[in-house]
Coordinates of N, CA and C in Angstrom, one line a residue:
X1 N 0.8 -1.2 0.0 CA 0.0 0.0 0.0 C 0.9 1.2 0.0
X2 N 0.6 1.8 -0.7 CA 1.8 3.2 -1.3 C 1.1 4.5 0.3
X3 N 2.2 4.6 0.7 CA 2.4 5.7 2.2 C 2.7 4.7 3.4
X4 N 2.2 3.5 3.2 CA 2.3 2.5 4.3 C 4.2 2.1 4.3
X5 N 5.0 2.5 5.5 CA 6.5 2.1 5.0 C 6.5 1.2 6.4
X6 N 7.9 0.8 6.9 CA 8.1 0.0 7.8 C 7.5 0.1 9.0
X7 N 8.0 1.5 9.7 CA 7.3 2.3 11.1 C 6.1 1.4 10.9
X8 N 4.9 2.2 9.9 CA 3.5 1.8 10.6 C 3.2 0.4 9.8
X9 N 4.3 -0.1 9.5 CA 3.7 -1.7 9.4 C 3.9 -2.5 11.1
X10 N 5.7 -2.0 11.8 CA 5.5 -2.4 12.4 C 4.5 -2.0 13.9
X11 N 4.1 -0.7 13.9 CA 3.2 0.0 15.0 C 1.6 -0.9 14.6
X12 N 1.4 -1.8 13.5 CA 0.2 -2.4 12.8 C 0.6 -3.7 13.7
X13 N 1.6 -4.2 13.4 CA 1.8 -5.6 14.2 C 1.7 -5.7 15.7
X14 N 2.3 -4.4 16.0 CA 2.6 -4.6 17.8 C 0.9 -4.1 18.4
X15 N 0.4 -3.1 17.7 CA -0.5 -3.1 18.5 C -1.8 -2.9 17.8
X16 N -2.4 -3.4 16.7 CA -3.5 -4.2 16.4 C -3.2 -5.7 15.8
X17 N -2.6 -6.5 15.9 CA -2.0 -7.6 15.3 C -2.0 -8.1 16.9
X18 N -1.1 -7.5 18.0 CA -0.7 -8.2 19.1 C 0.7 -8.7 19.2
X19 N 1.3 -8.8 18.0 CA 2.7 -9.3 17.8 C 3.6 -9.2 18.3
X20 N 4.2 -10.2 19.8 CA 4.8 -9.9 21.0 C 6.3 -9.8 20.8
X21 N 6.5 -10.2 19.8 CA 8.0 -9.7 19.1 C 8.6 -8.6 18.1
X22 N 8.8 -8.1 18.1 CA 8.5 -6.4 17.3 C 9.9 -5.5 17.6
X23 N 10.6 -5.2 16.9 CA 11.5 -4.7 17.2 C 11.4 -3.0 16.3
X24 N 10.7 -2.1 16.4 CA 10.8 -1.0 15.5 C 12.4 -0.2 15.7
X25 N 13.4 -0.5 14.9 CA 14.6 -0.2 15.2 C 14.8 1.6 14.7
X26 N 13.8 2.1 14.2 CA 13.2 3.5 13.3 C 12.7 4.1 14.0
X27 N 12.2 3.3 15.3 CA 11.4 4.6 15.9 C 12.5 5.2 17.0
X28 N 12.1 6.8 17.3 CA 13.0 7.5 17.5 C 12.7 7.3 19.1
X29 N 11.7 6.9 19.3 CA 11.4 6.6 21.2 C 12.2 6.0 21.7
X30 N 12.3 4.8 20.7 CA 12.6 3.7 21.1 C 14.3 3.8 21.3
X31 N 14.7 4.4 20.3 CA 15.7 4.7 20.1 C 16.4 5.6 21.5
X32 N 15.6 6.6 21.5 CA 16.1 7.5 23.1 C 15.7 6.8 24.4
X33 N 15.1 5.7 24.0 CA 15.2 4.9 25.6 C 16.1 4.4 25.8
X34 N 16.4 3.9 24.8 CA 18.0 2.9 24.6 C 18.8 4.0 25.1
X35 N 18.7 5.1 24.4 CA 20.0 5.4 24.9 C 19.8 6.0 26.3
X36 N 19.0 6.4 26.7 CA 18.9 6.6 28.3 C 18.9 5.6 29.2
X37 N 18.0 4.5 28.8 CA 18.4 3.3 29.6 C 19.7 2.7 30.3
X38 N 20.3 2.8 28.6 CA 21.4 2.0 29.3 C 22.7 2.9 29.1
X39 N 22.9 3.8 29.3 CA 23.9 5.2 29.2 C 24.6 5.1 27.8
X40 N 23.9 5.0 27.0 CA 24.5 5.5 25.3 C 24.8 6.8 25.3
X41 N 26.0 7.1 24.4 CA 26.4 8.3 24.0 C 25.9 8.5 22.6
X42 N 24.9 9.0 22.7 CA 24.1 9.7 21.4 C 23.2 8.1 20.7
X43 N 22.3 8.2 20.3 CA 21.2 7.4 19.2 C 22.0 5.9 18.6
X44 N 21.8 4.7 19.5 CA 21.7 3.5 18.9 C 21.5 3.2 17.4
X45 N 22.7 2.5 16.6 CA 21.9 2.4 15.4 C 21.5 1.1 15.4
X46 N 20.6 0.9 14.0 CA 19.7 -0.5 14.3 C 20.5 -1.4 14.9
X47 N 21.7 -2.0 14.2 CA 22.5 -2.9 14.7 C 23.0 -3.4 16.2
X48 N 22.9 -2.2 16.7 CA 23.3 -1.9 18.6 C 22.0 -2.0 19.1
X49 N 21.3 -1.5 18.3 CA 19.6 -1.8 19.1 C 19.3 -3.2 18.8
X50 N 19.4 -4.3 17.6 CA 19.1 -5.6 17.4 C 20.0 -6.2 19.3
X51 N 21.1 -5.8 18.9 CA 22.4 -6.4 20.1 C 21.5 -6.1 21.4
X52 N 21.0 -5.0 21.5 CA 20.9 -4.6 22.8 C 19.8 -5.8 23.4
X53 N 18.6 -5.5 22.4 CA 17.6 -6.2 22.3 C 17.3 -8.1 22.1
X54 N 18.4 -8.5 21.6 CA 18.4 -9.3 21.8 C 18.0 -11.0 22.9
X55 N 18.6 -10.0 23.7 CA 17.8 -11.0 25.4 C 16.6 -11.1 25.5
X56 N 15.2 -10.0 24.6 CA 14.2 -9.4 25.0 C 13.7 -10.7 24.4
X57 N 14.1 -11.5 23.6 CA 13.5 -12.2 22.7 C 12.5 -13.3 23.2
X58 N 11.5 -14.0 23.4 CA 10.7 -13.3 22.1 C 9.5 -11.9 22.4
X59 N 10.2 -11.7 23.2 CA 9.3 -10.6 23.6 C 9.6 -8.5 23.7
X60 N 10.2 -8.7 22.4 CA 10.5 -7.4 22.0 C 9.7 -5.9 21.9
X61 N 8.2 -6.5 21.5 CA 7.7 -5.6 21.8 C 7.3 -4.9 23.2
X62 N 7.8 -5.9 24.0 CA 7.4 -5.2 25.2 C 8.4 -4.8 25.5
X63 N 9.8 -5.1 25.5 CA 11.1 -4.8 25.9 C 10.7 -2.5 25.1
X64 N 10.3 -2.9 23.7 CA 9.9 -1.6 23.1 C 8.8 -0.7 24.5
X65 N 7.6 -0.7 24.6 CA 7.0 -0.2 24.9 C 7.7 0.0 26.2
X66 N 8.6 -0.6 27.0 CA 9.1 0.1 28.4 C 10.4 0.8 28.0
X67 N 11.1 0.9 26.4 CA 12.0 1.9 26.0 C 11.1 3.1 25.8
X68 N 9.8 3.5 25.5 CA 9.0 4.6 25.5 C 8.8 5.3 26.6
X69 N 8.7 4.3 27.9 CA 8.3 4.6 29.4 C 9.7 5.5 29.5
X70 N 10.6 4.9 29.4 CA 11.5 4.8 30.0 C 11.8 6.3 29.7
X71 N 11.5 7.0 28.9 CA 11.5 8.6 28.2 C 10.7 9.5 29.3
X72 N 9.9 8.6 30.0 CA 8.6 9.5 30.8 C 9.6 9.7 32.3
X73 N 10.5 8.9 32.7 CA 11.1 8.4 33.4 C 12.3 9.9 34.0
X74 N 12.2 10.2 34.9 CA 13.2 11.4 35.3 C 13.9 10.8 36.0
X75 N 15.6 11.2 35.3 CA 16.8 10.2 35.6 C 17.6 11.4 36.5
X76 N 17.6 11.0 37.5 CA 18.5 11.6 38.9 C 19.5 12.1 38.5
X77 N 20.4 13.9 39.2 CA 21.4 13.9 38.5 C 22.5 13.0 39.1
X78 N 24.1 12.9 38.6 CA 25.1 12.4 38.6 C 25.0 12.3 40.1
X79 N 25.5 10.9 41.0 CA 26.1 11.7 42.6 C 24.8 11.2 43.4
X80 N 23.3 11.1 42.5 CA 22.2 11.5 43.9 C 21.2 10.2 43.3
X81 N 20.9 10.0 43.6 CA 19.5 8.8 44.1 C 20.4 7.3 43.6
X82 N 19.5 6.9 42.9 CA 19.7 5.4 42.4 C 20.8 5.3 41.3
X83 N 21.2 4.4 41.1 CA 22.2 4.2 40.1 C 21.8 2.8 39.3
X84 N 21.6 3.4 38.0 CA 20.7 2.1 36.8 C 21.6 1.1 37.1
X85 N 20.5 0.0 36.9 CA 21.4 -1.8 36.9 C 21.3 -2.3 35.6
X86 N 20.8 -1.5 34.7 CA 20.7 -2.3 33.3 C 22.1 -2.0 32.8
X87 N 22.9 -3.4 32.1 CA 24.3 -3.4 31.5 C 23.6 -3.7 30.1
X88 N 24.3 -3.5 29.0 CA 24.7 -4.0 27.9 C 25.0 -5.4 27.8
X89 N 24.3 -6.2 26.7 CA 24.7 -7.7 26.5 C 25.9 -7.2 25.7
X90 N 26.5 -8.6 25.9 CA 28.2 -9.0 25.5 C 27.9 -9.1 23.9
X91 N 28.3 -8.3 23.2 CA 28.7 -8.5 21.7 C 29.3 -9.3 20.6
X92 N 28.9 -9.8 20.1 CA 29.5 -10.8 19.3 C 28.6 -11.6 18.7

């Protein structure tokens, strides 16, 4: 279907479809959770986001919908409250 591109095929799957594995590596939410989640220096590209996401499996889309939260999320400065436990999977 001509205007229909990846994004809203995969935003068709995860949430009228149900499709609990979903990795939208385009969308830019998802993208700035990653990198706030787990302390990236600047925008995941797909490849580091497949890596990151990988463990999530098969359940990516949800691993997605809590990188969205994760944006709502006010991160303490340096020095003061909690300190994230999310690491990076091992590469390769």
């Amino acid at each position: 279907v001509k205007g229909i591109g990846r994004w809203t095929a995969e935003m068709l799957l995860m949430f009228s479809l149900g499709r609990p594995d979903v990795l939208p590596v385009d969308d830019l939410g998802v993208q700035r959770g990653m990198e706030v989640t787990y302390g990236l220096k600047g925008l995941p590209k797909p490849d580091k986001m497949r890596n990151i996401a990988e463990p999530w499996r098969p359940y990516r889309s949800v691993g997605s919908w809590y990188m969205w939260r994760a944006l709502g999320v006010e991160v303490p400065e340096q020095g003061r409250g909690y300190k994230a436990t999310m690491e990076l999977p091992e590469e390769g």
